[in-house]
Short mmCIF file of C-alpha atoms in Angstrom, two decimals:
data_model
loop_
_atom_site.label_atom_id
_atom_site.label_comp_id
_atom_site.label_asym_id
_atom_site.label_seq_id
_atom_site.Cartn_x
_atom_site.Cartn_y
_atom_site.Cartn_z
CA MET A 23 -12.54 -9.10 -14.84
CA SER A 24 -12.27 -6.92 -17.53
CA ASP A 25 -13.66 -7.11 -20.75
CA LEU A 26 -12.57 -5.40 -24.45
CA THR A 27 -14.96 -3.64 -26.61
CA ALA A 28 -12.32 -2.05 -29.31
CA SER A 29 -12.70 -0.94 -32.96
CA VAL A 30 -9.91 -0.80 -35.58
CA LEU A 31 -10.52 3.52 -39.05
CA GLU A 32 -8.15 2.81 -41.61
CA THR A 33 -6.74 6.50 -41.98
CA LYS A 34 -4.97 7.87 -45.19
CA ASN A 35 -1.77 7.48 -43.19
CA GLY A 36 -2.11 4.16 -40.96
CA PHE A 37 -5.34 3.09 -38.91
CA HIS A 38 -7.20 4.37 -35.21
CA VAL A 39 -7.79 2.50 -32.55
CA ASP A 40 -10.03 3.00 -30.23
CA GLY A 41 -9.97 0.58 -27.39
CA TYR A 42 -13.04 0.20 -24.09
CA GLU A 43 -11.93 -2.46 -21.12
CA LYS A 44 -15.22 -2.82 -19.37
CA ILE A 45 -13.52 -3.36 -15.58
CA SER A 46 -16.54 -5.69 -12.75
CA TYR A 47 -15.32 -6.60 -9.96
CA ASP A 48 -17.44 -7.32 -6.40
CA PHE A 49 -16.99 -6.81 -2.73
CA THR A 50 -18.44 -8.94 -0.07
CA PHE A 51 -18.74 -7.97 3.81
CA LEU A 52 -18.28 -10.88 5.31
CA ASP A 53 -17.19 -12.03 9.31
CA GLY A 54 -15.31 -15.07 9.31
CA VAL A 55 -14.64 -15.14 6.11
CA PHE A 56 -12.50 -18.78 6.85
CA ASP A 57 -15.56 -19.99 8.86
CA THR A 58 -16.04 -23.53 7.71
CA LYS A 59 -20.08 -22.71 7.92
CA ASN A 60 -19.39 -19.65 4.76
CA ARG A 61 -19.01 -21.59 1.65
CA GLN A 62 -18.62 -17.85 -0.47
CA LEU A 63 -14.50 -17.73 -0.84
CA ALA A 64 -14.14 -21.85 -0.83
CA GLU A 65 -16.85 -21.55 -4.10
CA CYS A 66 -14.61 -19.00 -5.92
CA TYR A 67 -12.23 -22.16 -6.40
CA HIS A 68 -14.39 -25.02 -6.49
CA LYS A 69 -13.61 -25.26 -10.04
CA TRP A 70 -9.71 -24.97 -9.47
CA GLY A 71 -9.82 -27.54 -7.01
CA ARG A 72 -6.82 -26.55 -5.34
CA VAL A 73 -5.24 -22.71 -3.91
CA LEU A 74 -1.89 -20.61 -3.83
CA ALA A 75 -2.53 -17.95 -0.91
CA VAL A 76 -0.24 -15.78 -0.90
CA THR A 77 0.15 -14.08 2.84
CA ASP A 78 2.57 -12.60 5.55
CA MET A 79 4.08 -14.22 8.24
CA ASN A 80 1.91 -11.95 11.74
CA VAL A 81 -1.41 -13.55 9.68
CA TYR A 82 -0.14 -16.44 8.82
CA ASN A 83 1.36 -17.14 12.43
CA MET A 84 -1.99 -16.27 13.35
CA TYR A 85 -4.52 -17.97 10.96
CA GLY A 86 -2.88 -20.18 9.14
CA GLU A 87 -4.08 -23.64 10.73
CA GLN A 88 -7.94 -22.18 10.59
CA ILE A 89 -7.24 -21.18 6.70
CA GLU A 90 -5.89 -24.67 6.25
CA LYS A 91 -8.79 -26.55 8.11
CA TYR A 92 -11.09 -23.83 5.95
CA PHE A 93 -9.73 -25.31 3.14
CA GLU A 94 -9.32 -28.60 4.05
CA HIS A 95 -12.71 -28.82 4.91
CA TYR A 96 -13.77 -28.07 1.11
CA ASN A 97 -11.95 -30.73 0.22
CA LEU A 98 -9.13 -27.27 -1.75
CA GLU A 99 -5.25 -28.31 -1.66
CA LEU A 100 -3.75 -25.08 -0.63
CA LYS A 101 -0.05 -24.10 -0.76
CA VAL A 102 0.36 -21.08 1.28
CA HIS A 103 3.66 -18.70 -0.20
CA LYS A 104 4.72 -16.63 3.53
CA THR A 105 6.40 -13.67 2.94
CA LYS A 106 7.33 -11.05 5.47
CA ILE A 107 6.56 -7.02 3.94
CA GLY A 108 7.07 -3.75 4.82
CA GLU A 109 8.29 -1.22 3.52
CA LYS A 110 11.57 -1.20 3.37
CA ALA A 111 10.78 -4.66 2.02
CA LYS A 112 7.61 -4.17 -0.43
CA THR A 113 11.14 -4.29 -3.66
CA ILE A 114 11.61 -5.74 -6.86
CA PRO A 115 12.72 -9.12 -4.73
CA THR A 116 10.11 -10.09 -2.72
CA PHE A 117 7.80 -9.79 -5.78
CA LEU A 118 10.13 -11.72 -7.76
CA SER A 119 9.76 -14.43 -4.87
CA ILE A 120 5.87 -14.55 -4.90
CA VAL A 121 6.40 -14.53 -8.87
CA ASP A 122 8.19 -17.61 -8.51
CA SER A 123 5.85 -19.48 -6.03
CA MET A 124 3.04 -19.28 -8.54
CA THR A 125 5.79 -20.83 -11.43
CA GLU A 126 6.39 -23.54 -9.34
CA PHE A 127 2.60 -24.18 -8.43
CA GLY A 128 1.24 -24.35 -11.70
CA ILE A 129 -0.97 -21.04 -12.22
CA TYR A 130 -3.29 -20.92 -14.78
CA ARG A 131 -3.21 -17.13 -16.39
CA LYS A 132 -7.74 -17.00 -15.10
CA GLU A 133 -6.70 -19.08 -11.48
CA PRO A 134 -7.52 -16.77 -9.13
CA VAL A 135 -4.66 -16.19 -6.36
CA LEU A 136 -5.71 -15.81 -2.95
CA VAL A 137 -3.92 -12.65 -1.19
CA VAL A 138 -4.66 -12.40 2.33
CA GLY A 139 -2.32 -9.63 4.15
CA GLY A 140 -2.14 -6.00 4.56
CA GLY A 141 -1.66 -3.27 2.18
CA LEU A 142 1.75 -3.88 1.62
CA VAL A 143 0.75 -7.52 0.82
CA THR A 144 -2.05 -7.03 -1.66
CA ASP A 145 -0.13 -4.62 -3.39
CA VAL A 146 2.95 -6.01 -3.99
CA ALA A 147 0.79 -9.57 -4.59
CA GLY A 148 -1.58 -7.45 -6.85
CA PHE A 149 1.85 -6.29 -8.80
CA ALA A 150 2.96 -10.09 -8.93
CA CYS A 151 -0.84 -11.27 -10.39
CA ALA A 152 -0.82 -8.00 -12.57
CA ALA A 153 3.10 -8.48 -14.67
CA TYR A 154 2.43 -12.89 -14.82
CA ARG A 155 1.05 -13.40 -18.20
CA ARG A 156 0.33 -9.55 -18.18
CA ASN A 157 -2.64 -10.50 -16.45
CA THR A 158 -3.40 -12.70 -13.52
CA ASN A 159 -6.49 -13.31 -11.48
CA PHE A 160 -5.73 -12.85 -7.86
CA ILE A 161 -8.61 -12.36 -4.93
CA ARG A 162 -8.33 -10.42 -2.17
CA VAL A 163 -8.47 -10.56 1.25
CA PRO A 164 -7.00 -7.65 3.26
CA THR A 165 -6.52 -8.37 7.98
CA THR A 166 -5.42 -4.44 8.46
CA VAL A 167 -7.85 -0.59 8.90
CA ILE A 168 -5.65 0.70 5.75
CA GLY A 169 -6.39 -2.96 4.35
CA LEU A 170 -9.70 -2.59 4.50
CA ILE A 171 -10.68 0.97 4.25
CA ASP A 172 -8.05 1.55 1.28
CA ALA A 173 -5.54 -1.23 -0.49
CA SER A 174 -8.95 -2.85 -0.95
CA VAL A 175 -10.37 0.39 -2.64
CA SER A 176 -8.31 0.61 -5.48
CA ILE A 177 -6.86 -1.19 -7.84
CA LYS A 178 -3.70 0.07 -8.11
CA VAL A 179 -0.84 -2.01 -7.35
CA ALA A 180 2.54 -1.59 -6.43
CA VAL A 181 6.37 -2.03 -5.16
CA ASN A 182 9.19 1.22 -4.02
CA TYR A 183 12.08 2.16 -5.91
CA GLY A 184 14.74 3.80 -4.05
CA ASN A 185 13.56 6.60 -2.25
CA TYR A 186 9.82 6.56 -3.65
CA LYS A 187 6.58 4.66 -2.32
CA ASN A 188 5.21 2.35 -4.92
CA ARG A 189 7.48 3.96 -7.98
CA LEU A 190 7.08 0.86 -9.96
CA GLY A 191 3.58 -0.80 -11.02
CA ALA A 192 -0.02 -1.08 -12.87
CA TYR A 193 -3.70 -1.73 -11.85
CA HIS A 194 -5.23 -4.30 -12.10
CA ALA A 195 -8.17 -5.36 -10.07
CA PRO A 196 -8.65 -8.40 -7.73
CA THR A 197 -12.16 -10.13 -9.33
CA HIS A 198 -13.11 -10.03 -5.78
CA THR A 199 -12.24 -8.06 -1.97
CA PHE A 200 -13.64 -9.97 0.76
CA LEU A 201 -14.24 -7.61 3.56
CA ASP A 202 -13.42 -9.75 7.10
CA PHE A 203 -13.89 -6.51 10.09
CA THR A 204 -13.53 -9.66 12.93
CA PHE A 205 -9.38 -9.37 11.80
CA LEU A 206 -9.79 -6.37 13.26
CA ARG A 207 -9.68 -8.08 17.03
CA SER A 208 -6.49 -9.18 17.09
CA LEU A 209 -4.76 -6.26 15.33
CA PRO A 210 -2.63 -4.65 17.23
CA LYS A 211 -3.73 -0.51 18.86
CA ALA A 212 -0.31 0.86 16.34
CA GLN A 213 -1.78 -1.14 13.52
CA ILE A 214 -6.07 -0.13 14.66
CA ARG A 215 -4.29 3.65 14.81
CA ASN A 216 -2.56 3.79 10.99
CA GLY A 217 -5.75 2.87 9.41
CA PHE A 218 -7.14 5.10 11.46
CA ALA A 219 -5.43 7.94 9.48
CA GLU A 220 -7.33 7.20 6.28
CA LEU A 221 -10.98 7.41 7.63
CA ILE A 222 -9.80 10.94 8.28
CA LYS A 223 -8.53 10.92 4.91
CA ILE A 224 -11.57 10.31 2.95
CA SER A 225 -14.38 12.01 5.53
CA SER A 226 -12.50 15.28 5.90
CA CYS A 227 -12.57 16.46 2.29
CA SER A 228 -15.60 14.42 0.96
CA HIS A 229 -17.35 12.71 4.21
CA LEU A 230 -18.18 15.04 7.32
CA PRO A 231 -21.29 12.64 8.90
CA THR A 232 -18.68 10.07 8.49
CA PHE A 233 -15.78 12.99 10.20
CA ASP A 234 -18.15 13.37 12.68
CA LEU A 235 -18.32 9.60 13.94
CA LEU A 236 -14.52 9.69 13.79
CA ASP A 237 -14.76 12.67 16.31
CA LYS A 238 -17.47 11.45 18.70
CA TYR A 239 -15.63 8.25 19.03
CA CYS A 240 -11.96 8.31 18.03
CA GLU A 241 -10.68 7.20 21.44
CA LYS A 242 -13.64 3.81 21.72
CA LEU A 243 -12.51 3.17 18.07
CA ILE A 244 -8.91 2.89 18.67
CA ASP A 245 -9.17 0.52 21.80
CA THR A 246 -11.74 -1.41 20.99
CA GLY A 247 -10.03 -2.55 17.35
CA PHE A 248 -13.66 -0.74 15.56
CA GLY A 249 -15.77 -2.62 18.29
CA ARG A 250 -14.53 -5.82 17.16
CA THR A 251 -13.13 -6.52 20.54
CA ASP A 252 -14.90 -8.65 23.93
CA GLY A 253 -16.48 -6.15 25.78
CA ALA A 254 -16.82 -3.25 23.06
CA SER A 255 -20.37 -2.07 23.22
CA ASP A 256 -23.13 -2.48 20.23
CA GLU A 257 -22.96 1.86 20.28
CA VAL A 258 -19.87 2.20 19.02
CA ARG A 259 -19.72 -1.34 17.02
CA ASP A 260 -22.53 -0.12 15.06
CA ALA A 261 -20.26 3.48 14.92
CA ALA A 262 -17.93 1.44 13.05
CA ASP A 263 -20.10 -0.56 10.60
CA LYS A 264 -21.60 3.12 9.25
CA ILE A 265 -17.98 4.67 9.66
CA ASN A 266 -16.17 1.39 7.44
CA ARG A 267 -19.39 1.02 5.24
CA GLU A 268 -19.40 4.89 4.55
CA GLY A 269 -15.84 5.29 4.33
CA ILE A 270 -15.08 2.60 2.01
CA HIS A 271 -18.38 3.17 -0.40
CA GLU A 272 -17.44 6.94 -0.61
CA MET A 273 -14.01 5.98 -1.26
CA LEU A 274 -15.67 3.96 -4.48
CA LYS A 275 -17.38 6.49 -5.22
CA LEU A 276 -14.64 8.79 -5.79
CA GLU A 277 -11.62 6.02 -7.41
CA THR A 278 -14.07 4.04 -9.51
CA PRO A 279 -14.37 7.01 -12.49
CA ASN A 280 -11.07 7.38 -12.16
CA LEU A 281 -10.02 4.01 -11.99
CA HIS A 282 -6.46 4.58 -13.79
CA GLU A 283 -5.71 7.92 -13.17
CA ILE A 284 -6.28 9.82 -16.28
CA GLY A 285 -7.08 12.92 -13.66
CA LEU A 286 -5.03 13.86 -11.81
CA ASP A 287 -7.17 15.61 -9.53
CA ARG A 288 -7.99 13.47 -6.40
CA VAL A 289 -9.70 14.33 -3.59
CA ILE A 290 -8.67 10.79 -1.99
CA ALA A 291 -4.49 12.34 -2.80
CA TYR A 292 -5.25 14.10 0.20
CA GLY A 293 -2.72 13.45 2.59
CA HIS A 294 -0.20 12.53 -0.72
CA THR A 295 1.67 15.29 -2.22
CA TRP A 296 4.50 15.34 0.15
CA SER A 297 4.12 11.68 1.87
CA PRO A 298 5.66 9.54 -0.62
CA LEU A 299 8.85 11.00 -0.01
CA HIS A 300 8.88 11.53 3.49
CA GLU A 301 7.39 8.25 4.61
CA LEU A 302 10.89 6.81 3.57
CA VAL A 303 13.19 9.47 4.95
CA PRO A 304 14.34 7.81 8.82
CA GLU A 305 16.17 5.21 8.92
CA THR A 306 12.66 3.00 10.58
CA PRO A 307 10.09 4.27 7.73
CA LEU A 308 7.11 5.38 9.43
CA ARG A 309 3.88 4.67 9.03
CA HIS A 310 1.99 5.07 6.37
CA GLY A 311 -0.75 6.21 8.55
CA HIS A 312 1.41 9.06 10.26
CA ALA A 313 3.19 10.06 7.29
CA ILE A 314 0.11 10.83 5.46
CA SER A 315 -1.51 12.30 8.81
CA ILE A 316 1.99 14.87 9.13
CA ASP A 317 0.50 15.95 4.90
CA MET A 318 -2.79 16.47 6.53
CA ALA A 319 -2.16 18.36 8.78
CA TYR A 320 0.77 20.06 7.44
CA SER A 321 -2.08 20.55 4.41
CA ALA A 322 -4.70 22.03 6.73
CA THR A 323 -2.10 24.56 8.17
CA LEU A 324 -1.65 26.02 4.07
CA ALA A 325 -5.53 25.96 3.40
CA ASN A 326 -5.66 27.50 6.79
CA SER A 327 -3.47 30.04 6.28
CA ARG A 328 -4.91 31.16 2.99
CA LYS A 329 -8.56 31.28 4.36
CA LEU A 330 -9.50 28.04 2.89
CA LEU A 331 -10.10 26.30 6.46
CA SER A 332 -12.13 28.14 9.10
CA ASP A 333 -9.68 28.48 11.87
CA GLU A 334 -12.03 25.92 14.29
CA GLU A 335 -12.21 23.61 11.65
CA HIS A 336 -8.70 24.05 11.63
CA GLN A 337 -7.95 23.00 15.49
CA ARG A 338 -11.20 20.43 15.14
CA ILE A 339 -8.83 18.56 12.58
CA LEU A 340 -5.56 18.71 14.36
CA THR A 341 -7.67 18.35 17.83
CA LEU A 342 -8.31 14.61 15.79
CA PHE A 343 -5.03 13.96 14.78
CA SER A 344 -3.20 14.20 18.04
CA ARG A 345 -6.71 12.36 19.55
CA ALA A 346 -6.01 9.59 17.44
CA GLY A 347 -2.15 9.48 18.25
CA LEU A 348 -1.36 10.37 14.82
CA SER A 349 1.45 12.11 13.70
CA MET A 350 1.27 15.57 12.63
CA ASP A 351 4.99 16.76 12.54
CA HIS A 352 8.73 15.07 12.36
CA HIS A 353 12.18 16.47 12.42
CA GLN A 354 12.71 15.04 8.78
CA PHE A 355 9.96 17.36 7.67
CA ASP A 356 11.83 20.18 7.26
CA GLU A 357 12.10 22.71 4.05
CA ASP A 358 14.25 20.61 2.46
CA ILE A 359 12.21 17.67 2.32
CA LEU A 360 9.25 19.80 0.83
CA ASP A 361 10.52 20.85 -1.23
CA LYS A 362 12.59 17.59 -2.72
CA GLY A 363 9.10 15.77 -1.86
CA THR A 364 6.93 18.83 -4.20
CA GLN A 365 9.52 18.84 -7.44
CA ALA A 366 8.68 14.33 -7.10
CA ILE A 367 4.91 15.36 -7.06
CA LEU A 368 5.11 17.75 -9.94
CA LYS A 369 6.15 14.50 -12.04
CA THR A 370 3.53 12.45 -11.08
CA ARG A 371 0.88 14.85 -11.90
CA ASP A 372 1.96 16.12 -15.19
CA GLY A 373 2.98 19.81 -13.31
CA LYS A 374 1.19 20.58 -11.71
CA LEU A 375 0.42 20.42 -7.24
CA ARG A 376 -2.89 19.76 -6.86
CA ALA A 377 -2.81 19.30 -3.36
CA ALA A 378 -5.83 18.56 -2.20
CA VAL A 379 -7.00 20.54 1.42
CA PRO A 380 -10.40 20.55 2.59
CA ASN A 381 -12.38 23.57 1.33
CA PRO A 382 -14.77 23.89 3.64
CA LEU A 383 -14.05 20.60 6.40
CA GLY A 384 -16.14 18.09 4.40
CA SER A 385 -15.34 19.27 0.85
CA CYS A 386 -12.00 19.35 -1.12
CA THR A 387 -10.42 22.26 -3.57
CA PHE A 388 -7.00 21.33 -5.44
CA LEU A 389 -3.91 23.91 -4.65
CA ASN A 390 -1.11 25.00 -7.58
CA ASP A 391 -0.99 28.86 -7.37
CA ILE A 392 1.38 28.40 -4.81
CA ASP A 393 5.11 29.12 -4.59
CA HIS A 394 7.87 27.42 -2.64
CA ALA A 395 8.38 30.78 -0.49
CA GLU A 396 4.54 30.01 0.32
CA LEU A 397 5.16 26.72 1.02
CA SER A 398 8.22 27.07 3.20
CA ALA A 399 6.12 29.76 5.10
CA ALA A 400 3.39 27.46 6.39
CA LEU A 401 5.12 24.93 7.17
CA ARG A 402 7.63 27.00 9.39
CA ARG A 403 3.77 28.38 10.89
CA HIS A 404 2.96 24.18 10.78
CA LYS A 405 6.35 24.18 13.19
CA GLU A 406 5.61 26.88 15.50
CA ILE A 407 1.35 25.66 15.85
CA MET A 408 2.95 21.66 16.85
CA ARG A 409 4.69 23.06 20.56
CA GLY A 410 1.33 23.29 21.72
CA TYR A 411 0.75 20.09 20.87
CA PRO A 412 1.75 16.62 22.81
CA ARG A 413 5.25 15.88 21.50
CA ASN A 414 5.15 18.46 19.29
CA GLY A 415 3.04 16.67 16.84
CA GLU A 416 4.68 14.14 16.92
CA GLY A 417 2.99 10.51 17.24
CA LEU A 418 2.45 7.68 18.74
CA GLU A 419 4.22 4.11 17.43
CA ALA A 420 4.49 6.02 14.52
CA PHE A 421 7.46 3.85 13.00
CA VAL A 422 7.30 0.47 10.90
CA ASP A 423 8.38 -2.43 14.07
CA ALA A 424 7.40 -6.29 13.91
CA SER A 425 3.68 -5.78 14.07
CA ASP A 426 3.93 -4.74 9.94
CA THR A 427 5.07 -7.73 9.21
CA GLY A 428 9.39 -7.30 10.17
CA TYR A 429 10.72 -5.87 7.01
CA THR A 430 14.18 -5.35 8.73
CA ASP A 431 15.34 -8.86 8.60
CA ASN A 432 13.26 -10.09 5.49
CA ASN A 433 15.74 -7.92 3.03
CA GLN A 434 18.90 -7.24 4.64
CA THR A 435 20.92 -11.02 4.10
CA GLU A 436 19.91 -10.43 -0.38
CA ILE A 437 21.73 -6.42 0.07
CA GLU A 438 24.40 -8.19 2.79
CA ALA A 439 25.18 -11.03 0.35
CA LEU A 440 24.92 -9.36 -3.11
CA GLU A 441 27.32 -6.55 -1.24
CA ALA A 442 29.86 -8.91 -0.38
CA ALA A 443 29.81 -10.95 -3.33
CA ALA A 444 29.63 -7.45 -6.31
CA GLU A 445 33.04 -5.99 -4.27
CA GLU A 446 34.50 -9.90 -4.70
CA ALA A 447 33.35 -10.29 -8.41
CA GLY A 448 34.88 -6.43 -9.27
CA ASN A 449 34.05 -2.80 -8.93
CA LEU A 450 30.60 -2.76 -7.25
CA ASN A 451 30.55 0.94 -8.80
CA GLY A 452 32.52 0.48 -12.11
CA SER A 453 32.12 -0.38 -15.56
CA MET A 454 34.77 -2.90 -16.18
CA ASP A 455 34.56 -6.04 -18.19
CA GLY A 456 35.56 -8.74 -18.03
CA THR A 457 34.38 -12.16 -16.97
CA ASN A 458 34.84 -10.50 -12.97
CA VAL A 459 31.80 -7.77 -14.11
CA VAL A 460 29.76 -6.16 -12.42
CA HIS A 461 28.10 -3.00 -14.58
CA GLY A 462 27.91 0.39 -12.18
CA GLY A 463 25.09 0.96 -10.11
CA HIS A 464 24.28 0.67 -5.72
CA VAL A 465 22.45 -2.16 -4.19
CA MET A 466 19.49 -0.61 -3.64
CA ASN A 467 16.28 -2.31 -3.38
CA GLY A 468 17.88 -5.83 -2.38
CA HIS A 469 19.35 -6.11 -5.72
CA ALA A 470 22.47 -4.54 -7.34
CA ASN A 471 20.81 -1.41 -9.63
CA GLY A 472 23.17 -2.09 -13.75
CA VAL A 473 21.96 -2.05 -17.06
CA ASN A 474 18.91 -4.72 -16.08
CA GLY A 475 18.85 -3.47 -12.93
CA HIS A 476 20.51 -7.06 -11.77
CA VAL A 477 24.02 -7.73 -11.24
CA HIS A 478 25.50 -9.61 -14.12
CA GLY A 479 28.48 -10.61 -15.82
CA LEU A 480 29.98 -13.72 -17.14
CA ASN A 481 30.99 -14.17 -13.46
CA GLY A 482 27.16 -13.99 -12.17
CA GLN A 483 27.48 -17.39 -10.48
CA LEU A 484 30.25 -16.45 -7.80
CA ILE A 485 27.36 -14.13 -6.79
CA GLU A 486 24.86 -17.47 -6.85
CA GLU A 487 27.26 -19.10 -4.99
CA LYS A 488 27.56 -16.29 -2.51
CA LEU A 489 24.55 -16.31 -2.21
CA ALA A 490 23.46 -19.83 -1.57
CA ASN A 491 26.65 -20.11 0.50
CA GLY A 492 25.49 -19.42 4.27
CA THR A 493 23.04 -16.51 3.48
CA LYS A 494 19.02 -17.28 2.45
CA GLY A 495 20.33 -14.90 0.14
CA LEU A 496 17.66 -13.49 -2.63
CA THR A 497 14.51 -16.24 -2.15
CA ASN A 498 14.53 -17.98 -5.48
CA GLY A 499 17.80 -16.74 -6.95
CA LEU A 500 18.19 -13.27 -8.45
CA THR A 501 21.86 -13.98 -10.63
CA ASN A 502 22.78 -16.03 -13.21
CA GLY A 503 25.02 -14.20 -15.13
CA VAL A 504 23.22 -13.79 -18.08
CA ASN A 505 19.37 -12.42 -16.97
CA GLY A 506 20.53 -11.42 -14.25
CA PHE A 507 17.98 -14.19 -12.14
CA THR A 508 17.66 -18.17 -12.32
CA ASN A 509 14.47 -18.32 -13.82
CA GLY A 510 13.14 -20.49 -11.71
CA ALA A 511 16.65 -21.80 -10.09
CA LYS A 512 16.74 -20.88 -5.92
CA ALA A 513 20.20 -19.85 -5.39
#
């Protein structure tokens, strides 16, 4: 929730406004958030008597019945928007499908949408809430390690655009986040490993005791879902609980003074200098944890080359990545991608690299005085070092698959339908004006980029008919010739 305090001063030539926004939100550790014995979540909805939940198909297939029984127990009407969100479907069409469900539900501005899922789901649904009437409340229940440890801490919400992660987004805090680590009992090992990277990130640059625990219990943490699976020892569970709580607390301490990223030197951006680009370079994207692990491992080699990180610390970090099965390199992470990633991040960080690196292990410094030649030399050295590790430093189960909510079939029919309809209506990349107009652009992220970012023209109905005829189309329709989407009408 937020409150804005502002003052207006008259100046010689006009007015000056000072505004200060109070942002407050809560985190509750609660194993069994959908257990009917735990009424905390239900109490957030008693005022409204109903719940609009957004979740992904994997979570719903596993927990949907329990979620429905939970809200039925508390006499709360439940509507569920089920989606499939992976990195290549973390897009505007997915965002709009959630928005349309909010419209159909008749959500009130302060009525919180319930978002249940991993970081991808909370990112896209959170962005929908940020955009809907410019500010609609939401409550998060993350279900993955990344969701619990990383995405739940930030107030950033976004979708991908083009070949870049999180290019369109907002800063929008949830009213409440419930942290239920029992979800990790059913999480595939590949996803546990994926989230493990985020804990290495925060601990290696800011909290050495947590890094020590990760180093000590690495394989056991991954094998037991952070101590939540049957047969896990009390020792491992206690260590996991300490790691999770201290990791989240450290992230909050670092992020809270800089929620809107006014300051661009960010410790938790370790691993996020080059990964925003190279994560999406492979045809099947890298899992986020593997992408940032490549970035972190390379950055550690860069720091070691500068004598900021000792040989012993450097080897310790790389060994932990390897033991966890996380990627430290990828054949497509080459000098060209390194340079493109550098140019992209310089724009994001106002012309400075601000590359976070451990110095020493457990602390952080930022690199700015570094040129292309040094970056390339460090990459060549890093790849040579990787020859001494299993798989030349490539990770286990490094690429997204169905456990990432099946992105592959979420948007493909929409893309194909738009392409086919656009070709029939006119020149996909042309600039014709008339009855069959598709203003220049190409299909990307599941919609056609043109003047308004959507297919439009007097004959937009043709595309609408194509979408309705034998394909899913955009979930709630994006095309209607005039403004590029059918305000609530389904294609």
